[in-house]
């Protein structure tokens, strides 16, 4: 007779309960010849496969708490992909209609997943919107749609305090607990700069001595950069945000999209972690800064999302060659 196996696994009320509490893994193979302790916070373990699940939950919960949003309402938001997917799930479970304004860079897989969750996805391009920048085009379309739908709400991830609060109370609080407060360096990819701002707020309030390195894309307008065409979503922005203007960072590393690809390929081959383009940028930034970091230091990298939506871009030899002009050998030169 078989004896039933008992476990302590809890049953969640719904998938929203699974947001946060993501694992921290020791990367012993990424740079095997260095003595540093290198840890990675795997945000792709969130139900929407990215750190934006935290942001979306915070934005929606805050809007309900303040009365800005109720069941049956409508949310209209600009997103290059991950926040849109996270909001699609959050809004679905709160009986809220969700309209996502995305652009031509948004991964096709992410668009398909948003639509599977009932989102109304609108794709804009800069030329039709009469602007030279995709983010500006998205924001212009969001304003137009909100003006047409009575009661529609734009949660505005670019300036809403609920964005960094998600990472102050969630992401960085978890990292501090998981490392027992020993984090000498934190590498964070930037877009809205909400994650960086939230992490900095936690560090300052708890008097940790952690140095934050912001990882931005070449061609991004953040931190006084000059905007130009970029092909990979999720890293950098075409306009300064409220958070980036007030950001308190200790170091800034701008990475090329070619190096984002190289960083992703290195992480995959060495650690068997398939991550998104921004995480490849974080790996590239660490590779550049490692010689100046004390060998006794503990470094934490945030892996902001998973790599499956990038199968046809970052992990496609044909796309990388056609769009970025890199051969397979050039993408794997760090291996």
PDB file of C-alpha atoms in Angstrom, residues 32-293:
ATOM      1  CA  UNK A  32      35.586  31.349 -13.599  1.00  0.00           C
ATOM      2  CA  UNK A  33      39.008  32.991 -13.312  1.00  0.00           C
ATOM      3  CA  UNK A  34      37.941  35.759 -10.892  1.00  0.00           C
ATOM      4  CA  UNK A  35      37.583  35.435  -7.096  1.00  0.00           C
ATOM      5  CA  UNK A  36      34.547  37.690  -6.763  1.00  0.00           C
ATOM      6  CA  UNK A  37      31.229  36.394  -5.468  1.00  0.00           C
ATOM      7  CA  UNK A  38      28.780  37.080  -8.306  1.00  0.00           C
ATOM      8  CA  UNK A  39      25.073  36.546  -7.645  1.00  0.00           C
ATOM      9  CA  UNK A  40      22.114  36.996  -9.998  1.00  0.00           C
ATOM     10  CA  UNK A  41      18.530  37.837  -9.034  1.00  0.00           C
ATOM     11  CA  UNK A  42      16.362  35.830 -11.455  1.00  0.00           C
ATOM     12  CA  UNK A  43      13.305  37.987 -12.117  1.00  0.00           C
ATOM     13  CA  UNK A  44      12.157  35.697 -14.935  1.00  0.00           C
ATOM     14  CA  UNK A  45      10.759  33.462 -12.166  1.00  0.00           C
ATOM     15  CA  UNK A  46       7.875  35.906 -11.785  1.00  0.00           C
ATOM     16  CA  UNK A  47       4.615  34.667 -13.390  1.00  0.00           C
ATOM     17  CA  UNK A  48       4.963  37.149 -16.268  1.00  0.00           C
ATOM     18  CA  UNK A  49       8.650  36.267 -16.683  1.00  0.00           C
ATOM     19  CA  UNK A  50      10.056  39.670 -15.659  1.00  0.00           C
ATOM     20  CA  UNK A  51      10.595  42.215 -12.891  1.00  0.00           C
ATOM     21  CA  UNK A  52       7.719  44.207 -14.377  1.00  0.00           C
ATOM     22  CA  UNK A  53       5.293  41.869 -12.590  1.00  0.00           C
ATOM     23  CA  UNK A  54       6.300  43.689  -9.424  1.00  0.00           C
ATOM     24  CA  UNK A  55       5.769  47.080 -11.071  1.00  0.00           C
ATOM     25  CA  UNK A  56       2.385  46.147 -12.517  1.00  0.00           C
ATOM     26  CA  UNK A  57       1.086  44.770  -9.219  1.00  0.00           C
ATOM     27  CA  UNK A  58       2.183  47.932  -7.409  1.00  0.00           C
ATOM     28  CA  UNK A  59       0.683  50.261 -10.034  1.00  0.00           C
ATOM     29  CA  UNK A  60      -2.683  48.493 -10.111  1.00  0.00           C
ATOM     30  CA  UNK A  61      -2.943  47.978  -6.350  1.00  0.00           C
ATOM     31  CA  UNK A  62      -2.113  51.643  -5.737  1.00  0.00           C
ATOM     32  CA  UNK A  63      -4.719  52.789  -8.267  1.00  0.00           C
ATOM     33  CA  UNK A  64      -7.401  50.657  -6.575  1.00  0.00           C
ATOM     34  CA  UNK A  65      -6.403  51.855  -3.101  1.00  0.00           C
ATOM     35  CA  UNK A  66      -6.677  55.521  -4.085  1.00  0.00           C
ATOM     36  CA  UNK A  67      -9.931  55.033  -6.009  1.00  0.00           C
ATOM     37  CA  UNK A  68      -8.318  56.043  -9.290  1.00  0.00           C
ATOM     38  CA  UNK A  69      -9.322  52.653 -10.711  1.00  0.00           C
ATOM     39  CA  UNK A  70     -12.229  50.264 -10.115  1.00  0.00           C
ATOM     40  CA  UNK A  71     -13.342  46.933 -11.547  1.00  0.00           C
ATOM     41  CA  UNK A  72     -14.860  47.549 -14.977  1.00  0.00           C
ATOM     42  CA  UNK A  73     -12.476  50.427 -15.633  1.00  0.00           C
ATOM     43  CA  UNK A  74      -9.896  50.844 -18.370  1.00  0.00           C
ATOM     44  CA  UNK A  75      -6.112  51.134 -18.129  1.00  0.00           C
ATOM     45  CA  UNK A  76      -4.098  52.532 -21.048  1.00  0.00           C
ATOM     46  CA  UNK A  77      -0.341  52.164 -20.785  1.00  0.00           C
ATOM     47  CA  UNK A  78       2.783  52.558 -22.909  1.00  0.00           C
ATOM     48  CA  UNK A  79       5.120  49.549 -22.863  1.00  0.00           C
ATOM     49  CA  UNK A  80       7.949  48.067 -24.900  1.00  0.00           C
ATOM     50  CA  UNK A  81       6.705  44.644 -23.793  1.00  0.00           C
ATOM     51  CA  UNK A  82       7.292  43.344 -20.270  1.00  0.00           C
ATOM     52  CA  UNK A  83       5.122  45.810 -18.359  1.00  0.00           C
ATOM     53  CA  UNK A  84       2.391  45.306 -20.927  1.00  0.00           C
ATOM     54  CA  UNK A  85       2.399  41.564 -20.334  1.00  0.00           C
ATOM     55  CA  UNK A  86       2.405  42.029 -16.567  1.00  0.00           C
ATOM     56  CA  UNK A  87      -0.435  44.571 -16.690  1.00  0.00           C
ATOM     57  CA  UNK A  88      -2.452  42.319 -18.988  1.00  0.00           C
ATOM     58  CA  UNK A  89      -2.490  39.663 -16.260  1.00  0.00           C
ATOM     59  CA  UNK A  90      -3.039  42.090 -13.373  1.00  0.00           C
ATOM     60  CA  UNK A  91      -5.906  43.843 -15.134  1.00  0.00           C
ATOM     61  CA  UNK A  92      -7.516  40.559 -16.207  1.00  0.00           C
ATOM     62  CA  UNK A  93      -7.632  39.333 -12.611  1.00  0.00           C
ATOM     63  CA  UNK A  94      -9.113  42.656 -11.403  1.00  0.00           C
ATOM     64  CA  UNK A  95     -11.758  42.787 -14.179  1.00  0.00           C
ATOM     65  CA  UNK A  96     -10.180  45.827 -15.797  1.00  0.00           C
ATOM     66  CA  UNK A  97      -9.917  46.420 -19.547  1.00  0.00           C
ATOM     67  CA  UNK A  98      -6.313  46.890 -20.646  1.00  0.00           C
ATOM     68  CA  UNK A  99      -5.075  48.715 -23.743  1.00  0.00           C
ATOM     69  CA  UNK A 100      -1.344  48.452 -24.354  1.00  0.00           C
ATOM     70  CA  UNK A 101       0.389  50.869 -26.696  1.00  0.00           C
ATOM     71  CA  UNK A 102       3.510  49.102 -27.959  1.00  0.00           C
ATOM     72  CA  UNK A 103       5.824  49.762 -30.901  1.00  0.00           C
ATOM     73  CA  UNK A 104       7.630  48.049 -33.752  1.00  0.00           C
ATOM     74  CA  UNK A 105      10.501  46.877 -31.501  1.00  0.00           C
ATOM     75  CA  UNK A 106       8.225  44.933 -29.160  1.00  0.00           C
ATOM     76  CA  UNK A 107       8.887  41.199 -29.339  1.00  0.00           C
ATOM     77  CA  UNK A 108       6.197  39.378 -31.327  1.00  0.00           C
ATOM     78  CA  UNK A 109       5.975  36.641 -28.701  1.00  0.00           C
ATOM     79  CA  UNK A 110       5.208  39.198 -26.003  1.00  0.00           C
ATOM     80  CA  UNK A 111       2.482  40.786 -28.133  1.00  0.00           C
ATOM     81  CA  UNK A 112       0.916  37.364 -28.680  1.00  0.00           C
ATOM     82  CA  UNK A 113       0.979  36.613 -24.947  1.00  0.00           C
ATOM     83  CA  UNK A 114      -0.611  39.977 -24.106  1.00  0.00           C
ATOM     84  CA  UNK A 115      -3.430  39.280 -26.539  1.00  0.00           C
ATOM     85  CA  UNK A 116      -3.854  35.785 -25.094  1.00  0.00           C
ATOM     86  CA  UNK A 117      -4.551  37.502 -21.756  1.00  0.00           C
ATOM     87  CA  UNK A 118      -7.217  39.686 -23.338  1.00  0.00           C
ATOM     88  CA  UNK A 119      -5.216  42.860 -23.844  1.00  0.00           C
ATOM     89  CA  UNK A 120      -5.999  45.229 -26.704  1.00  0.00           C
ATOM     90  CA  UNK A 121      -2.542  45.834 -28.169  1.00  0.00           C
ATOM     91  CA  UNK A 122      -2.009  48.865 -30.422  1.00  0.00           C
ATOM     92  CA  UNK A 123       1.256  49.103 -32.380  1.00  0.00           C
ATOM     93  CA  UNK A 124       2.569  52.561 -33.259  1.00  0.00           C
ATOM     94  CA  UNK A 125       5.519  53.816 -35.273  1.00  0.00           C
ATOM     95  CA  UNK A 126       7.321  57.107 -34.906  1.00  0.00           C
ATOM     96  CA  UNK A 127       6.764  58.333 -38.468  1.00  0.00           C
ATOM     97  CA  UNK A 128       2.965  57.980 -38.337  1.00  0.00           C
ATOM     98  CA  UNK A 129       2.929  59.732 -34.974  1.00  0.00           C
ATOM     99  CA  UNK A 130       4.889  62.674 -36.368  1.00  0.00           C
ATOM    100  CA  UNK A 131       7.881  62.221 -34.094  1.00  0.00           C
ATOM    101  CA  UNK A 132      11.409  60.845 -34.347  1.00  0.00           C
ATOM    102  CA  UNK A 133      11.254  58.668 -31.220  1.00  0.00           C
ATOM    103  CA  UNK A 134       9.196  55.529 -30.513  1.00  0.00           C
ATOM    104  CA  UNK A 135       8.615  56.299 -26.834  1.00  0.00           C
ATOM    105  CA  UNK A 136       7.276  59.728 -27.711  1.00  0.00           C
ATOM    106  CA  UNK A 137       5.014  58.080 -30.290  1.00  0.00           C
ATOM    107  CA  UNK A 138       3.680  55.643 -27.704  1.00  0.00           C
ATOM    108  CA  UNK A 139       3.019  58.375 -25.149  1.00  0.00           C
ATOM    109  CA  UNK A 140       1.238  60.505 -27.734  1.00  0.00           C
ATOM    110  CA  UNK A 141      -1.059  57.595 -28.614  1.00  0.00           C
ATOM    111  CA  UNK A 142      -1.731  56.854 -24.934  1.00  0.00           C
ATOM    112  CA  UNK A 143      -2.842  60.453 -24.403  1.00  0.00           C
ATOM    113  CA  UNK A 144      -5.105  60.262 -27.445  1.00  0.00           C
ATOM    114  CA  UNK A 145      -6.795  57.034 -26.314  1.00  0.00           C
ATOM    115  CA  UNK A 146      -7.259  58.233 -22.720  1.00  0.00           C
ATOM    116  CA  UNK A 147      -8.910  61.370 -24.060  1.00  0.00           C
ATOM    117  CA  UNK A 148     -11.372  59.303 -26.101  1.00  0.00           C
ATOM    118  CA  UNK A 149     -12.477  56.783 -23.438  1.00  0.00           C
ATOM    119  CA  UNK A 150     -14.454  58.202 -20.473  1.00  0.00           C
ATOM    120  CA  UNK A 151     -12.837  57.246 -17.179  1.00  0.00           C
ATOM    121  CA  UNK A 152      -9.755  55.658 -18.777  1.00  0.00           C
ATOM    122  CA  UNK A 153      -6.639  55.719 -16.592  1.00  0.00           C
ATOM    123  CA  UNK A 154      -2.974  55.978 -17.511  1.00  0.00           C
ATOM    124  CA  UNK A 155      -0.947  54.570 -14.605  1.00  0.00           C
ATOM    125  CA  UNK A 156       2.213  56.164 -16.063  1.00  0.00           C
ATOM    126  CA  UNK A 157       5.081  53.887 -15.108  1.00  0.00           C
ATOM    127  CA  UNK A 158       7.535  56.683 -15.990  1.00  0.00           C
ATOM    128  CA  UNK A 159       6.630  58.907 -13.013  1.00  0.00           C
ATOM    129  CA  UNK A 160       4.279  56.968 -10.713  1.00  0.00           C
ATOM    130  CA  UNK A 161       5.857  56.496  -7.227  1.00  0.00           C
ATOM    131  CA  UNK A 162       4.275  53.029  -7.091  1.00  0.00           C
ATOM    132  CA  UNK A 163       6.879  51.924  -9.661  1.00  0.00           C
ATOM    133  CA  UNK A 164      10.026  52.365  -7.517  1.00  0.00           C
ATOM    134  CA  UNK A 165       8.092  51.379  -4.399  1.00  0.00           C
ATOM    135  CA  UNK A 166       7.680  47.885  -5.869  1.00  0.00           C
ATOM    136  CA  UNK A 167      11.449  47.490  -5.986  1.00  0.00           C
ATOM    137  CA  UNK A 168      12.151  49.196  -2.670  1.00  0.00           C
ATOM    138  CA  UNK A 169       9.745  46.949  -0.753  1.00  0.00           C
ATOM    139  CA  UNK A 170      10.236  43.940  -3.016  1.00  0.00           C
ATOM    140  CA  UNK A 171      13.320  43.475  -5.189  1.00  0.00           C
ATOM    141  CA  UNK A 172      15.965  45.135  -3.006  1.00  0.00           C
ATOM    142  CA  UNK A 173      14.426  44.040   0.281  1.00  0.00           C
ATOM    143  CA  UNK A 174      14.604  40.447  -0.945  1.00  0.00           C
ATOM    144  CA  UNK A 175      18.200  40.822  -2.112  1.00  0.00           C
ATOM    145  CA  UNK A 176      19.199  42.239   1.273  1.00  0.00           C
ATOM    146  CA  UNK A 177      17.513  39.356   3.070  1.00  0.00           C
ATOM    147  CA  UNK A 178      18.988  36.720   0.750  1.00  0.00           C
ATOM    148  CA  UNK A 179      22.531  38.082   1.146  1.00  0.00           C
ATOM    149  CA  UNK A 180      22.213  38.963   4.853  1.00  0.00           C
ATOM    150  CA  UNK A 181      22.877  42.567   3.841  1.00  0.00           C
ATOM    151  CA  UNK A 182      26.212  41.868   2.165  1.00  0.00           C
ATOM    152  CA  UNK A 183      25.977  43.537  -1.249  1.00  0.00           C
ATOM    153  CA  UNK A 184      28.980  45.604  -2.272  1.00  0.00           C
ATOM    154  CA  UNK A 185      27.901  46.247  -5.879  1.00  0.00           C
ATOM    155  CA  UNK A 186      24.494  46.133  -7.568  1.00  0.00           C
ATOM    156  CA  UNK A 187      24.219  46.214 -11.371  1.00  0.00           C
ATOM    157  CA  UNK A 188      20.792  47.332 -12.641  1.00  0.00           C
ATOM    158  CA  UNK A 189      19.569  47.755 -16.219  1.00  0.00           C
ATOM    159  CA  UNK A 190      17.684  51.009 -16.777  1.00  0.00           C
ATOM    160  CA  UNK A 191      14.606  51.994 -18.770  1.00  0.00           C
ATOM    161  CA  UNK A 192      12.019  53.870 -16.679  1.00  0.00           C
ATOM    162  CA  UNK A 193      14.710  53.782 -13.944  1.00  0.00           C
ATOM    163  CA  UNK A 194      12.062  52.626 -11.467  1.00  0.00           C
ATOM    164  CA  UNK A 195      14.042  49.557 -10.389  1.00  0.00           C
ATOM    165  CA  UNK A 196      17.195  51.571  -9.765  1.00  0.00           C
ATOM    166  CA  UNK A 197      15.288  54.259  -7.854  1.00  0.00           C
ATOM    167  CA  UNK A 198      13.530  51.727  -5.639  1.00  0.00           C
ATOM    168  CA  UNK A 199      16.743  49.851  -4.896  1.00  0.00           C
ATOM    169  CA  UNK A 200      18.521  53.122  -4.063  1.00  0.00           C
ATOM    170  CA  UNK A 201      15.699  54.144  -1.708  1.00  0.00           C
ATOM    171  CA  UNK A 202      16.013  50.866   0.206  1.00  0.00           C
ATOM    172  CA  UNK A 203      19.810  51.088   0.351  1.00  0.00           C
ATOM    173  CA  UNK A 204      19.734  54.650   1.667  1.00  0.00           C
ATOM    174  CA  UNK A 205      17.011  54.019   4.255  1.00  0.00           C
ATOM    175  CA  UNK A 206      18.749  50.929   5.633  1.00  0.00           C
ATOM    176  CA  UNK A 207      22.210  52.547   5.455  1.00  0.00           C
ATOM    177  CA  UNK A 208      23.685  49.804   3.309  1.00  0.00           C
ATOM    178  CA  UNK A 209      26.974  50.729   1.627  1.00  0.00           C
ATOM    179  CA  UNK A 210      26.059  49.142  -1.716  1.00  0.00           C
ATOM    180  CA  UNK A 211      27.309  50.918  -4.848  1.00  0.00           C
ATOM    181  CA  UNK A 212      24.792  50.985  -7.703  1.00  0.00           C
ATOM    182  CA  UNK A 213      25.932  50.726 -11.304  1.00  0.00           C
ATOM    183  CA  UNK A 214      23.298  51.783 -13.823  1.00  0.00           C
ATOM    184  CA  UNK A 215      23.508  49.896 -17.108  1.00  0.00           C
ATOM    185  CA  UNK A 216      22.150  51.874 -20.051  1.00  0.00           C
ATOM    186  CA  UNK A 217      22.092  51.324 -23.792  1.00  0.00           C
ATOM    187  CA  UNK A 218      24.166  53.265 -26.269  1.00  0.00           C
ATOM    188  CA  UNK A 219      21.655  55.438 -28.105  1.00  0.00           C
ATOM    189  CA  UNK A 220      19.551  56.026 -24.972  1.00  0.00           C
ATOM    190  CA  UNK A 221      18.587  59.515 -23.800  1.00  0.00           C
ATOM    191  CA  UNK A 222      18.806  58.603 -20.111  1.00  0.00           C
ATOM    192  CA  UNK A 223      21.355  60.358 -17.888  1.00  0.00           C
ATOM    193  CA  UNK A 224      22.121  62.991 -20.501  1.00  0.00           C
ATOM    194  CA  UNK A 225      22.652  60.560 -23.360  1.00  0.00           C
ATOM    195  CA  UNK A 226      21.878  61.174 -27.023  1.00  0.00           C
ATOM    196  CA  UNK A 227      18.936  59.263 -28.445  1.00  0.00           C
ATOM    197  CA  UNK A 228      19.321  57.282 -31.676  1.00  0.00           C
ATOM    198  CA  UNK A 229      17.731  54.230 -33.242  1.00  0.00           C
ATOM    199  CA  UNK A 230      17.877  51.059 -31.160  1.00  0.00           C
ATOM    200  CA  UNK A 231      16.585  47.613 -32.071  1.00  0.00           C
ATOM    201  CA  UNK A 232      16.297  45.748 -28.763  1.00  0.00           C
ATOM    202  CA  UNK A 233      13.518  46.653 -26.278  1.00  0.00           C
ATOM    203  CA  UNK A 234      13.824  46.838 -22.519  1.00  0.00           C
ATOM    204  CA  UNK A 235      17.080  48.756 -22.105  1.00  0.00           C
ATOM    205  CA  UNK A 236      17.398  52.528 -22.322  1.00  0.00           C
ATOM    206  CA  UNK A 237      14.773  55.077 -23.333  1.00  0.00           C
ATOM    207  CA  UNK A 238      14.316  57.707 -25.983  1.00  0.00           C
ATOM    208  CA  UNK A 239      13.375  60.350 -23.403  1.00  0.00           C
ATOM    209  CA  UNK A 240      14.512  61.216 -19.892  1.00  0.00           C
ATOM    210  CA  UNK A 241      12.014  60.069 -17.251  1.00  0.00           C
ATOM    211  CA  UNK A 242      11.165  61.681 -13.943  1.00  0.00           C
ATOM    212  CA  UNK A 243      13.075  58.905 -12.201  1.00  0.00           C
ATOM    213  CA  UNK A 244      16.169  59.122 -14.389  1.00  0.00           C
ATOM    214  CA  UNK A 245      16.412  62.876 -13.840  1.00  0.00           C
ATOM    215  CA  UNK A 246      16.518  62.355 -10.069  1.00  0.00           C
ATOM    216  CA  UNK A 247      18.449  59.064 -10.082  1.00  0.00           C
ATOM    217  CA  UNK A 248      21.251  58.601  -7.573  1.00  0.00           C
ATOM    218  CA  UNK A 249      23.796  56.205  -9.040  1.00  0.00           C
ATOM    219  CA  UNK A 250      27.442  55.571  -8.311  1.00  0.00           C
ATOM    220  CA  UNK A 251      28.500  54.480 -11.783  1.00  0.00           C
ATOM    221  CA  UNK A 252      27.084  54.400 -15.302  1.00  0.00           C
ATOM    222  CA  UNK A 253      27.999  51.939 -18.026  1.00  0.00           C
ATOM    223  CA  UNK A 254      26.590  52.289 -21.524  1.00  0.00           C
ATOM    224  CA  UNK A 255      26.628  49.079 -23.532  1.00  0.00           C
ATOM    225  CA  UNK A 256      26.154  48.406 -27.238  1.00  0.00           C
ATOM    226  CA  UNK A 257      23.436  46.109 -28.502  1.00  0.00           C
ATOM    227  CA  UNK A 258      26.196  43.869 -29.844  1.00  0.00           C
ATOM    228  CA  UNK A 259      27.531  43.503 -26.306  1.00  0.00           C
ATOM    229  CA  UNK A 260      24.013  42.757 -25.027  1.00  0.00           C
ATOM    230  CA  UNK A 261      23.930  39.834 -27.441  1.00  0.00           C
ATOM    231  CA  UNK A 262      27.415  38.703 -26.402  1.00  0.00           C
ATOM    232  CA  UNK A 263      26.448  38.933 -22.727  1.00  0.00           C
ATOM    233  CA  UNK A 264      23.321  36.845 -23.289  1.00  0.00           C
ATOM    234  CA  UNK A 265      25.235  34.210 -25.231  1.00  0.00           C
ATOM    235  CA  UNK A 266      27.945  34.076 -22.532  1.00  0.00           C
ATOM    236  CA  UNK A 267      25.386  33.686 -19.732  1.00  0.00           C
ATOM    237  CA  UNK A 268      23.580  30.953 -21.637  1.00  0.00           C
ATOM    238  CA  UNK A 269      26.672  28.949 -22.482  1.00  0.00           C
ATOM    239  CA  UNK A 270      28.395  29.305 -19.108  1.00  0.00           C
ATOM    240  CA  UNK A 271      25.480  29.244 -16.632  1.00  0.00           C
ATOM    241  CA  UNK A 272      22.626  27.702 -18.686  1.00  0.00           C
ATOM    242  CA  UNK A 273      20.521  30.823 -18.010  1.00  0.00           C
ATOM    243  CA  UNK A 274      18.475  32.130 -20.946  1.00  0.00           C
ATOM    244  CA  UNK A 275      17.899  35.795 -20.209  1.00  0.00           C
ATOM    245  CA  UNK A 276      16.637  38.874 -22.036  1.00  0.00           C
ATOM    246  CA  UNK A 277      18.679  41.516 -23.816  1.00  0.00           C
ATOM    247  CA  UNK A 278      18.960  43.890 -20.845  1.00  0.00           C
ATOM    248  CA  UNK A 279      20.489  41.120 -18.736  1.00  0.00           C
ATOM    249  CA  UNK A 280      23.069  40.576 -21.449  1.00  0.00           C
ATOM    250  CA  UNK A 281      23.859  44.265 -21.078  1.00  0.00           C
ATOM    251  CA  UNK A 282      24.269  43.858 -17.321  1.00  0.00           C
ATOM    252  CA  UNK A 283      26.687  40.947 -17.883  1.00  0.00           C
ATOM    253  CA  UNK A 284      28.634  43.056 -20.390  1.00  0.00           C
ATOM    254  CA  UNK A 285      28.830  45.960 -17.925  1.00  0.00           C
ATOM    255  CA  UNK A 286      30.155  43.709 -15.171  1.00  0.00           C
ATOM    256  CA  UNK A 287      32.730  42.228 -17.546  1.00  0.00           C
ATOM    257  CA  UNK A 288      33.980  45.752 -18.218  1.00  0.00           C
ATOM    258  CA  UNK A 289      34.069  46.791 -14.558  1.00  0.00           C
ATOM    259  CA  UNK A 290      35.430  43.589 -12.960  1.00  0.00           C
ATOM    260  CA  UNK A 291      39.106  44.667 -13.068  1.00  0.00           C
ATOM    261  CA  UNK A 292      38.296  47.654 -10.842  1.00  0.00           C
ATOM    262  CA  UNK A 293      36.190  45.740  -8.292  1.00  0.00           C
TER     263      UNK A 293
END
